[in-house]
Amino acid sequence: MKKSGLKRVGILTGGGDCPGLNAVIRSIAKPAMTYFGATVVGIVDGFEGLVEGRMRELAPKDVGGIVNVGGTILGTSNKGNPFMFPVETPKGIEVLDYSSHAIHNYKDWHLDALIAIGGDGTMHIVDKFADMGLHFVGVPKTIDNDLSATDVTFGYDSALTVATEAIDRLHTTASAHHRVMVVEVMGRYAGWIALGSGVAGGADVILIPEIPFHWDRVFEHVLLRSKRGSRFSIICVAEGAKPADGEVVVKETDKKRTDPIRLGGIGELVGARIQEATGLETRVVVLGHVLRGGSPSPYDRILATKYGSMALQIASEGKWGYMVSLRGNEVTAVPVKEAILKLRTVPLDSQLILSARAVGTTFGD
Ligand code: F6P
């Protein structure tokens, strides 16, 4: 058994779930138990559980047979930022700094390291705790693929696979009925899912947050296709897409969430406006959380396995405040501060946008 100084390793999953979380948990826990003889502590429901002291020691059987299982065996939450913790009071919901509760529980459970698997919100928290001297390491997760300092987050490939298959299925029914099909996918601030699945699925129009669209351009493109004899069109819309003369469509505002704004509804709006302006029969499908469910793709299982074992390795080297990251084909570690400088949105001159334009796809600009 190797010596690492890691006797008790904590793991938590924060923010929205995505396929591959369990594969990361497994690839941290197995080597921690086998090679370092460490006890692995699972924090239940992300940072909410850390603040509330909900944790349990994991046994080898807990982390076996989960590489292909979606969701997270630990549970997660997007409402538990310890520095902005929502508390029900007689005055309503108050957002308070409960980081001292989290630190107390971290110490109470004698953690030598805490590996937090999450997206942008989680990495901000990792950074703050690492600056306060706690032994935090980050693993980048999100179907949105919008974290900086890594080429890709795990979960994205699985979401892309589901979205592409959905577009393929919509293609056949759109063609049979000569309809316009609008498919809304997740992606709040970055259009990676819409762009990737739109290109892979051969969408005619792709609308992403990075390129505000003009209604007329969208109508013209659909009508032109119809006049040329293509009797159907596929429109792939990111939930965060917005018209140049308008705003994003907000479904709900919830003060308890780390990001209080929940998007959704742009697909319905696009569908209604297209049908009204072109007279073409239109249907709308919202993929939403379907994109986050189910088994991780083989790519995500492999990436998650590399990420988890590297996260444990950097923890054993005492690299606190670091996040594992994919650079080319290699998994490495970068300061988490690099990952939270700004969101990784789609560059307007990206090869994928240029290639999509080359095959006749419009972005409505
Ligand atoms: O960040 C991941 C994500 O799936 C976004 O694409 C989406 O806007 C959001 O989470 C949905 O959050 P919730 O699960 O709270 O509805």
PDB file of N, CA and C and ligand atoms in Angstrom, residues 78 142-144 186-188 239 257 262 289 292, ligand 1:
ATOM      1  N   ASN A  78     -28.427  22.194  -6.421  1.00  0.00           N
ATOM      2  CA  ASN A  78     -27.922  23.488  -6.902  1.00  0.00           C
ATOM      3  C   ASN A  78     -28.427  24.627  -6.015  1.00  0.00           C
ATOM      4  N   THR A 142     -20.258  19.322 -16.520  1.00  0.00           N
ATOM      5  CA  THR A 142     -21.495  19.987 -16.941  1.00  0.00           C
ATOM      6  C   THR A 142     -21.814  19.594 -18.371  1.00  0.00           C
ATOM      7  N   ILE A 143     -23.081  19.339 -18.623  1.00  0.00           N
ATOM      8  CA  ILE A 143     -23.454  19.033 -20.004  1.00  0.00           C
ATOM      9  C   ILE A 143     -23.266  20.268 -20.884  1.00  0.00           C
ATOM     10  N   ASP A 144     -23.286  21.467 -20.266  1.00  0.00           N
ATOM     11  CA  ASP A 144     -23.198  22.705 -21.056  1.00  0.00           C
ATOM     12  C   ASP A 144     -21.804  22.926 -21.664  1.00  0.00           C
ATOM     13  N   MET A 186     -30.726  22.217 -23.743  1.00  0.00           N
ATOM     14  CA  MET A 186     -30.162  23.030 -22.655  1.00  0.00           C
ATOM     15  C   MET A 186     -28.945  23.815 -23.157  1.00  0.00           C
ATOM     16  N   GLY A 187     -28.495  24.713 -22.330  1.00  0.00           N
ATOM     17  CA  GLY A 187     -27.366  25.589 -22.692  1.00  0.00           C
ATOM     18  C   GLY A 187     -27.744  27.009 -22.345  1.00  0.00           C
ATOM     19  N   ARG A 188     -27.427  27.397 -21.106  1.00  0.00           N
ATOM     20  CA  ARG A 188     -27.865  28.708 -20.630  1.00  0.00           C
ATOM     21  C   ARG A 188     -27.099  29.853 -21.266  1.00  0.00           C
ATOM     22  N   GLU A 239     -31.578  26.873 -24.991  1.00  0.00           N
ATOM     23  CA  GLU A 239     -32.530  27.559 -24.094  1.00  0.00           C
ATOM     24  C   GLU A 239     -32.125  29.010 -23.828  1.00  0.00           C
ATOM     25  N   ARG A 257     -31.813  28.986  -5.546  1.00  0.00           N
ATOM     26  CA  ARG A 257     -30.826  28.396  -6.453  1.00  0.00           C
ATOM     27  C   ARG A 257     -29.543  29.209  -6.481  1.00  0.00           C
ATOM     28  N   ARG A 262     -34.041  30.292 -14.012  1.00  0.00           N
ATOM     29  CA  ARG A 262     -34.211  29.028 -14.758  1.00  0.00           C
ATOM     30  C   ARG A 262     -34.804  29.377 -16.109  1.00  0.00           C
ATOM     31  N   HIS A 289     -34.297  18.074 -19.366  1.00  0.00           N
ATOM     32  CA  HIS A 289     -33.535  17.190 -18.487  1.00  0.00           C
ATOM     33  C   HIS A 289     -33.299  15.801 -19.062  1.00  0.00           C
ATOM     34  N   ARG A 292     -29.757  15.169 -19.520  1.00  0.00           N
ATOM     35  CA  ARG A 292     -28.890  14.910 -18.368  1.00  0.00           C
ATOM     36  C   ARG A 292     -29.038  13.492 -17.843  1.00  0.00           C
TER      37      ARG A 292
HETATM   38  O1  F6P B   1     -25.945  23.724 -16.050  1.00  0.00           O
HETATM   39  C1  F6P B   1     -26.541  22.557 -16.418  1.00  0.00           C
HETATM   40  C2  F6P B   1     -28.004  22.745 -16.699  1.00  0.00           C
HETATM   41  O2  F6P B   1     -28.483  21.510 -17.152  1.00  0.00           O
HETATM   42  C3  F6P B   1     -28.338  23.853 -17.683  1.00  0.00           C
HETATM   43  O3  F6P B   1     -28.132  23.502 -19.008  1.00  0.00           O
HETATM   44  C4  F6P B   1     -29.757  24.155 -17.338  1.00  0.00           C
HETATM   45  O4  F6P B   1     -30.117  25.465 -17.652  1.00  0.00           O
HETATM   46  C5  F6P B   1     -29.801  23.947 -15.856  1.00  0.00           C
HETATM   47  O5  F6P B   1     -28.736  23.082 -15.539  1.00  0.00           O
HETATM   48  C6  F6P B   1     -31.121  23.394 -15.362  1.00  0.00           C
HETATM   49  O6  F6P B   1     -31.109  23.353 -13.992  1.00  0.00           O
HETATM   50  P1  F6P B   1     -32.217  22.597 -13.127  1.00  0.00           P
HETATM   51  O7  F6P B   1     -31.821  21.169 -13.050  1.00  0.00           O
HETATM   52  O8  F6P B   1     -32.166  23.259 -11.811  1.00  0.00           O
HETATM   53  O9  F6P B   1     -33.532  22.759 -13.807  1.00  0.00           O
END
